[in-house]
Backbone as ProteinMPNN parsed JSONL, in Angstrom:
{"seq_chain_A": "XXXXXXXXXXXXXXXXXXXXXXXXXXXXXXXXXXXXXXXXXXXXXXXXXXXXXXXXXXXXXXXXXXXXXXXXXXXXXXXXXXXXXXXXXXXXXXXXXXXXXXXXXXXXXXXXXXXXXXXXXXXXXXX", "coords_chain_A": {"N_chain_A": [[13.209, -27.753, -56.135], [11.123, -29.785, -55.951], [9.432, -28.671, -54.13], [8.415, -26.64, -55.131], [7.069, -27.106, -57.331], [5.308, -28.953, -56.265], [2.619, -28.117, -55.083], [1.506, -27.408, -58.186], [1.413, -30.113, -59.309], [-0.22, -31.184, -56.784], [-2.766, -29.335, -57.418], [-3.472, -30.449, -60.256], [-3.508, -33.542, -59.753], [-5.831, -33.209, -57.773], [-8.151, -31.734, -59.45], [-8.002, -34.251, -61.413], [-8.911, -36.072, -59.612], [-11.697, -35.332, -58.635], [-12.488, -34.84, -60.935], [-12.786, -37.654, -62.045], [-14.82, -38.436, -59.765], [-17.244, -37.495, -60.787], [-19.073, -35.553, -62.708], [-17.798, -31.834, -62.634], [-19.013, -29.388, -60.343], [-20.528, -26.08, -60.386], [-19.041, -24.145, -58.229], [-16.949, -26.193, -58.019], [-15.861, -25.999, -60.163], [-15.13, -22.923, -60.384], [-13.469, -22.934, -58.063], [-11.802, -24.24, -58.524], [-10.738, -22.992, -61.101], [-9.877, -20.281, -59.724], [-7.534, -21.336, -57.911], [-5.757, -22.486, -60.255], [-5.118, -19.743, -61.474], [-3.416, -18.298, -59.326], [-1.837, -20.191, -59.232], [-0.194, -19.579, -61.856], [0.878, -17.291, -61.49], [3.393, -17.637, -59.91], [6.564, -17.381, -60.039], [8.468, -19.299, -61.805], [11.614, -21.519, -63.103], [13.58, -23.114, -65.536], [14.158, -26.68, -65.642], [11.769, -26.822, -63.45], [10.322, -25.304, -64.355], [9.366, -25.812, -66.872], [8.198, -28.33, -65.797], [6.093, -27.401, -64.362], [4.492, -26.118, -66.16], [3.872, -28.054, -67.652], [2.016, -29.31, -65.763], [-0.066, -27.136, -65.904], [-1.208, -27.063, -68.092], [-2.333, -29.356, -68.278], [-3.943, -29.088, -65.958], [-5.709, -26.906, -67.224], [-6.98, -28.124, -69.139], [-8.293, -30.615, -68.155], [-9.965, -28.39, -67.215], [-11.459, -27.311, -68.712], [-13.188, -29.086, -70.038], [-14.429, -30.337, -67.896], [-17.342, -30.915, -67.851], [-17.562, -32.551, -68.989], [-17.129, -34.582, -68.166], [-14.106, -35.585, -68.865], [-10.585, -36.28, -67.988], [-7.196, -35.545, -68.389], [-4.082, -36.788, -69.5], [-0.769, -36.309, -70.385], [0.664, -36.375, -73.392], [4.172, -37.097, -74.228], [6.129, -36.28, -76.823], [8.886, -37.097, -79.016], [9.916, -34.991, -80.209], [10.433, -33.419, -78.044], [7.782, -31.956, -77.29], [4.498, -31.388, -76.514], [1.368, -32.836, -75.697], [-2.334, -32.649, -74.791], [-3.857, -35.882, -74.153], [-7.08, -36.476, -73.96], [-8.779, -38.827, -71.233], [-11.566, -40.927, -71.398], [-14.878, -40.788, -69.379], [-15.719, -43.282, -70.335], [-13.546, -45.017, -71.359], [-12.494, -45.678, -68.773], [-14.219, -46.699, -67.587], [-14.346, -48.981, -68.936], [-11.506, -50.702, -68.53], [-11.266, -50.883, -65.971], [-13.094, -53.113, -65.352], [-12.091, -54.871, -66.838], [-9.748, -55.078, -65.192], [-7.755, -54.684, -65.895], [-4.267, -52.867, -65.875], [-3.744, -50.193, -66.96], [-5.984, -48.659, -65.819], [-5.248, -48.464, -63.329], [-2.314, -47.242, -63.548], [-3.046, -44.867, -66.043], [-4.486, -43.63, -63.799], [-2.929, -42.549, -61.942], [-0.367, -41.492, -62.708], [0.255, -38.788, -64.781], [1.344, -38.798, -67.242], [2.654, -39.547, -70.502], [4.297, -41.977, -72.695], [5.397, -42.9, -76.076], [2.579, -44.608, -75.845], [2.831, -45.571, -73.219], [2.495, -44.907, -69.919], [3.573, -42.596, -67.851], [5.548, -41.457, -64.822], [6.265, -38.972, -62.595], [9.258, -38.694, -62.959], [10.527, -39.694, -65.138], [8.871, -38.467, -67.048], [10.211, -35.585, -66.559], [12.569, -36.747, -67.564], [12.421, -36.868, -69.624], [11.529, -33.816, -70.678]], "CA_chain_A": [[12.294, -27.944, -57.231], [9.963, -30.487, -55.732], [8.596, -28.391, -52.813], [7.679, -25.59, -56.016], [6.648, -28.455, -58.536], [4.098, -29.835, -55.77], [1.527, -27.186, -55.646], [1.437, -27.815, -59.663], [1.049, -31.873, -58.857], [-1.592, -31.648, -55.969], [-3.72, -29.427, -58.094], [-3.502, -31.732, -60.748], [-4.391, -34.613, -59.171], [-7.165, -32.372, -57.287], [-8.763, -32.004, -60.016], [-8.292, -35.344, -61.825], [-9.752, -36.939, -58.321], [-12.852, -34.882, -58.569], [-13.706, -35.192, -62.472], [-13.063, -38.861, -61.861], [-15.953, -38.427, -59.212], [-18.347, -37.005, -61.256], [-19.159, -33.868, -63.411], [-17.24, -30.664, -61.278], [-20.521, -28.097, -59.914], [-19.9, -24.557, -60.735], [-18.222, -24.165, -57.326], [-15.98, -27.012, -57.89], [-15.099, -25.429, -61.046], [-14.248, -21.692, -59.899], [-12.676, -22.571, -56.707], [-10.047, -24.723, -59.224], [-9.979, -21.677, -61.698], [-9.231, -19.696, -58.592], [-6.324, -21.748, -57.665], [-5.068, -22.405, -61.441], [-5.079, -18.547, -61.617], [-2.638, -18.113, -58.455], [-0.433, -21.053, -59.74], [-0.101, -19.096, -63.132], [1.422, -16.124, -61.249], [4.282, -18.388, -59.45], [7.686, -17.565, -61.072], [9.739, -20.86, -62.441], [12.758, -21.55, -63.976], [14.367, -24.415, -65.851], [12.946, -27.742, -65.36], [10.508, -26.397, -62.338], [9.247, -24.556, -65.11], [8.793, -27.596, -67.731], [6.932, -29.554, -65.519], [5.172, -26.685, -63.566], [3.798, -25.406, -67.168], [3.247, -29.549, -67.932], [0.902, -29.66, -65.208], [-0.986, -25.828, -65.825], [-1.869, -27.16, -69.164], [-3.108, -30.571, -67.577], [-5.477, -28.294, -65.313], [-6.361, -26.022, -67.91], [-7.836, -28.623, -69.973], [-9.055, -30.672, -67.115], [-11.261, -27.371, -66.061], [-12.749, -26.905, -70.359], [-13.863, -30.53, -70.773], [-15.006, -30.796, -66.998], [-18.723, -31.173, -67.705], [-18.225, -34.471, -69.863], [-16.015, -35.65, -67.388], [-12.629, -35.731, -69.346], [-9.2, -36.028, -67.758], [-6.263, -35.304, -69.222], [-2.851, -36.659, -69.841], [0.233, -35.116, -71.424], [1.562, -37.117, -74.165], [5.56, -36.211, -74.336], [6.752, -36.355, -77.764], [9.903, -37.457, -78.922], [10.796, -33.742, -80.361], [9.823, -32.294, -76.997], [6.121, -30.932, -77.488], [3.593, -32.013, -75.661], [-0.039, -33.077, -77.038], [-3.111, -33.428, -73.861], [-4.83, -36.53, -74.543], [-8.287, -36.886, -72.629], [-9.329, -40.228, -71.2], [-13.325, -40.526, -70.77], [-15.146, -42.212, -67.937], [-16.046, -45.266, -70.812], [-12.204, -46.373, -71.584], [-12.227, -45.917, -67.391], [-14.76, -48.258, -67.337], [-13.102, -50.628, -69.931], [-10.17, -50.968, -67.7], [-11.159, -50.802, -64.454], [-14.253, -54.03, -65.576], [-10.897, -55.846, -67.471], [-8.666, -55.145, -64.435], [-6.211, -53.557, -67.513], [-3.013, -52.155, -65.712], [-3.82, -48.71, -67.551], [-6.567, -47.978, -64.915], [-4.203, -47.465, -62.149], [-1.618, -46.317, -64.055], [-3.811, -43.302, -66.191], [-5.499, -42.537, -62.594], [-2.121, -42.049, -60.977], [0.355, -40.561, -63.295], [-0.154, -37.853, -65.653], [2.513, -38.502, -68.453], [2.381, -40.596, -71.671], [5.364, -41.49, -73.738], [5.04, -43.593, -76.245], [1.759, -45.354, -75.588], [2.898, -46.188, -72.033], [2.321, -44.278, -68.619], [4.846, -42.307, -67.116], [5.566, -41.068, -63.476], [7.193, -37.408, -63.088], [10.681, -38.564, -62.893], [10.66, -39.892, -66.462], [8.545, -37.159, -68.022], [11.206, -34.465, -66.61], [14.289, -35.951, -68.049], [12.072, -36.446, -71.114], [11.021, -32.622, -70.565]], "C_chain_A": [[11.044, -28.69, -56.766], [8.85, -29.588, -54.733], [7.553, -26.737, -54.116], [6.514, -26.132, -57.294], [4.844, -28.669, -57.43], [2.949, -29.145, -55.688], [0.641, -27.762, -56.818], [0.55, -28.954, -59.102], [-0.486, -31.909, -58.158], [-2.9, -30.81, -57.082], [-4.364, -30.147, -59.044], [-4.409, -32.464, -60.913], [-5.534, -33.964, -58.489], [-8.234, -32.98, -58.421], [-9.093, -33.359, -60.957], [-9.402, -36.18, -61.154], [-11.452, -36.152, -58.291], [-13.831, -34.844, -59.838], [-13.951, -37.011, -62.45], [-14.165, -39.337, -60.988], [-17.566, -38.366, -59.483], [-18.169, -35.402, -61.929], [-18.751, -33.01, -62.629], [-18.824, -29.7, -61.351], [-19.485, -27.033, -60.084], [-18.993, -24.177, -59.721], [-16.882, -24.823, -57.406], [-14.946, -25.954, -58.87], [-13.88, -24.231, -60.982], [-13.265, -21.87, -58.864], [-11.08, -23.596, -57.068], [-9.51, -23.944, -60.246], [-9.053, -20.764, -60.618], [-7.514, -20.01, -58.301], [-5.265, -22.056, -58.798], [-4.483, -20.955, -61.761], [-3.372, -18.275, -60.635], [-1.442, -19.031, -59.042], [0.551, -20.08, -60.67], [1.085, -18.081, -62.611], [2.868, -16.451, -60.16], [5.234, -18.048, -59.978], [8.549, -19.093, -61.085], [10.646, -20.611, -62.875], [13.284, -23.063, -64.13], [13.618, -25.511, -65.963], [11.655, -27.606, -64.893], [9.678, -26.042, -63.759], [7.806, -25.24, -66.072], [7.862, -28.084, -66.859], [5.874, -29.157, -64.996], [3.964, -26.219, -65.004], [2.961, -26.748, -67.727], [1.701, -29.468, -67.156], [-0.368, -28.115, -65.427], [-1.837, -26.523, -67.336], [-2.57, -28.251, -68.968], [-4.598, -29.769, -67.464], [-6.656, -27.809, -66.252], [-7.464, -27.06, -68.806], [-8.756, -29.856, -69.117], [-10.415, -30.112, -66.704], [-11.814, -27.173, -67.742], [-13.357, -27.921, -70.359], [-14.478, -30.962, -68.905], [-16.473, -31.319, -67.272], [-18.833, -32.563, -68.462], [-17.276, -35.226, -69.156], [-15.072, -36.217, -67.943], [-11.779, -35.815, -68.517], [-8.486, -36.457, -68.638], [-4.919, -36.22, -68.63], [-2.057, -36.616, -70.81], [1.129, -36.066, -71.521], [3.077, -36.197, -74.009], [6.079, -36.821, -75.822], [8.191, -36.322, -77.914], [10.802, -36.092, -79.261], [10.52, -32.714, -79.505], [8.698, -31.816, -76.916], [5.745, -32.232, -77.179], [1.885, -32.297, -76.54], [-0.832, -33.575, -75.294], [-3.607, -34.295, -74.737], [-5.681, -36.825, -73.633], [-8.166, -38.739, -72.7], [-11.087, -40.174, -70.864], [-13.531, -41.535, -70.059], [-15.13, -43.606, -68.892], [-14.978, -45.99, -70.64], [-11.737, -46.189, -69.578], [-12.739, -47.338, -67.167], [-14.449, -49.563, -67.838], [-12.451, -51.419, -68.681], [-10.344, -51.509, -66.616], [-12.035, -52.58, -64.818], [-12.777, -55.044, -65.541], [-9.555, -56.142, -66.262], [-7.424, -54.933, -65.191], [-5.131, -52.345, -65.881], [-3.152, -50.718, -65.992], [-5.188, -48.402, -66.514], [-5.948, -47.322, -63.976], [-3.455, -46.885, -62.637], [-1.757, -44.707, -64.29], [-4.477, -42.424, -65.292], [-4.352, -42.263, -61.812], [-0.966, -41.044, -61.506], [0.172, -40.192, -65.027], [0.359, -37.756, -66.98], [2.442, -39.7, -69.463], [3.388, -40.651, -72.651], [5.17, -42.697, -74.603], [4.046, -44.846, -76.243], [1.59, -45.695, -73.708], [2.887, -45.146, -70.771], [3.603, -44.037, -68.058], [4.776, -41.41, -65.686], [6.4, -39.638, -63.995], [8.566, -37.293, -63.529], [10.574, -39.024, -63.95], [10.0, -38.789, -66.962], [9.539, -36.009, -67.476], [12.332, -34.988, -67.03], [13.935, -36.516, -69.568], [12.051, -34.586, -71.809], [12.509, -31.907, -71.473]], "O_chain_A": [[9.95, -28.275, -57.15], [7.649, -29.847, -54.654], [6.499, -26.137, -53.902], [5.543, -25.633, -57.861], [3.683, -28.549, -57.82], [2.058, -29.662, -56.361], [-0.441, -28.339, -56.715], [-0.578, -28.879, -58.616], [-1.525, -32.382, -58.618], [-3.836, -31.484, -57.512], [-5.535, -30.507, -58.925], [-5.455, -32.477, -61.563], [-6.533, -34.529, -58.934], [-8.868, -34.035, -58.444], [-10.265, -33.591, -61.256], [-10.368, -36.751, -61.66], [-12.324, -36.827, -57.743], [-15.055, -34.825, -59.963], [-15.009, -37.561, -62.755], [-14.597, -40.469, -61.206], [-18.569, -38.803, -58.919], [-17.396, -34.476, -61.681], [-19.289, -33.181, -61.535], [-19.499, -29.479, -62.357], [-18.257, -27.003, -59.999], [-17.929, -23.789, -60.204], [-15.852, -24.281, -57.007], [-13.884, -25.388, -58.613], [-12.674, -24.234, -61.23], [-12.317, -21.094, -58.74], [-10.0, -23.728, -56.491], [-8.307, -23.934, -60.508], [-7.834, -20.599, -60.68], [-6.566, -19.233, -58.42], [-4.067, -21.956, -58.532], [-3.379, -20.929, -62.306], [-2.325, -18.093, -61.257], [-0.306, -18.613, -59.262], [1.723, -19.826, -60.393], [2.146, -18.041, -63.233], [3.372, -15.461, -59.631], [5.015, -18.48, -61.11], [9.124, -19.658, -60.154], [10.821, -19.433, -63.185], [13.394, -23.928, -63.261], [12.456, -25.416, -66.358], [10.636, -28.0, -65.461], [8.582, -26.502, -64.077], [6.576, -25.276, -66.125], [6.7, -28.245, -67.233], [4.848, -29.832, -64.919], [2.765, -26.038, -64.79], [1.801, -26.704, -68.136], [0.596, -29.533, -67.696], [-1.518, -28.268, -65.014], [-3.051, -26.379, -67.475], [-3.655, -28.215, -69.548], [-5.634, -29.703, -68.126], [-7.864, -28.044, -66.235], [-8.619, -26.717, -69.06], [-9.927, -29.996, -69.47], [-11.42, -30.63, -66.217], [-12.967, -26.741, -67.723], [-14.479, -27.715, -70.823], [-14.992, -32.077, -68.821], [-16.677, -32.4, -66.721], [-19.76, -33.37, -68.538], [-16.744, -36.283, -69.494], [-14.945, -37.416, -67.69], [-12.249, -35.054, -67.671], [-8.71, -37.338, -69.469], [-4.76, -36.331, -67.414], [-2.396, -36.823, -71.975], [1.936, -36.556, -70.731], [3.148, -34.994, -73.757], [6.442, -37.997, -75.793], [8.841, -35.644, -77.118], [11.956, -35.926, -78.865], [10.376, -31.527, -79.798], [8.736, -30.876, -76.123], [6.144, -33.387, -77.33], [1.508, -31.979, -77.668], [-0.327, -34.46, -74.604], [-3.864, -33.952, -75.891], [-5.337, -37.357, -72.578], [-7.773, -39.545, -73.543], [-11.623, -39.361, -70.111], [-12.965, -42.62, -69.927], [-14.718, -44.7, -68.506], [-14.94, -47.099, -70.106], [-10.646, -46.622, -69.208], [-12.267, -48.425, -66.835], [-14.34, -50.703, -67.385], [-12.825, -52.432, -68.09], [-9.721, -52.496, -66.225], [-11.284, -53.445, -64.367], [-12.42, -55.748, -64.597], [-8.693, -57.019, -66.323], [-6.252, -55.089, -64.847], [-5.508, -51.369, -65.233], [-2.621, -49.973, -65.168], [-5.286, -47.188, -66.691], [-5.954, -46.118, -63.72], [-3.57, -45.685, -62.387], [-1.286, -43.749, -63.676], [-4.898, -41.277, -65.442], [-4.654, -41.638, -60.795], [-0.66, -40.012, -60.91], [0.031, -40.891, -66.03], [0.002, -36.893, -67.782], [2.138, -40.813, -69.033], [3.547, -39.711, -73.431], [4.754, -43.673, -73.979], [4.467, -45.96, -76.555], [0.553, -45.967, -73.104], [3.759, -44.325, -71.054], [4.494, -44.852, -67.819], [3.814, -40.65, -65.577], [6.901, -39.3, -65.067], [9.076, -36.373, -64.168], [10.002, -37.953, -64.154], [10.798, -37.97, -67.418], [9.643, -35.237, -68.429], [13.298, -34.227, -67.062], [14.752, -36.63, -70.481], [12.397, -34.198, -72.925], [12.582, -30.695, -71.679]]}, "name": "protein", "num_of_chains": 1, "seq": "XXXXXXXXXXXXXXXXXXXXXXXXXXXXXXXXXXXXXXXXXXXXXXXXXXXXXXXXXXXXXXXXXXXXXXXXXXXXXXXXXXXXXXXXXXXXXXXXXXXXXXXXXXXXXXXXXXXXXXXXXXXXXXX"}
């Protein structure tokens, strides 16, 4: 599962690490449609699937809200369904100024349960 999962992951973070840089250029953009595209066509099953489909919907909304410099993470609800919530560069800047815990956190893992930041291995045996 992990070596099919990671693909998913590095794009991801790819793109997180590059809207967190600055606005994506049209290049940036296509050449992470490109690779979102190829993911898409991956077969999954089971969990892989859950978390592989977790992170496509990350991307996907990642690559619509690129130009205002959004990233995403994926609230996990308690009846299973998922909800992206963007973060914008300001509550970056909040955080990062305040030295707030939720900077590193929201810039390293992608998952949100209850208010609080979650790593992969809790959002899959939430999943």
């Amino acid at each position: 599962m992990e070596e099919k999962v990671a693909k998913f992951r590095q794009l991801y973070a790819a793109t997180r690490d590059a809207i967190l840089a600055g606005p994506l250029s049209k290049q940036q953009l296509s050449a992470f449609t490109s690779q979102l595209n190829e993911l898409k066509q991956i077969p999954l099953s089971g969990l892989t699937k859950k978390l592989g489909q977790a992170y496509l919907d990350l991307v996907s909304e990642n690559l619509t809200y690129a130009t205002h410099q959004l990233f995403f993470v994926l609230n996990l609800n308690h009846d299973h369904s998922t909800i992206p919530l963007p973060i914008s560069p300001e509550q970056l800047q909040v955080w990062k100024k305040t030295n707030a815990a939720e900077y590193t956190l929201f810039t390293r893992n992608p998952f949100l349960y209850n208010g609080l930041s979650l790593d992969e291995t809790a959002a899959a045996a939430l999943l």
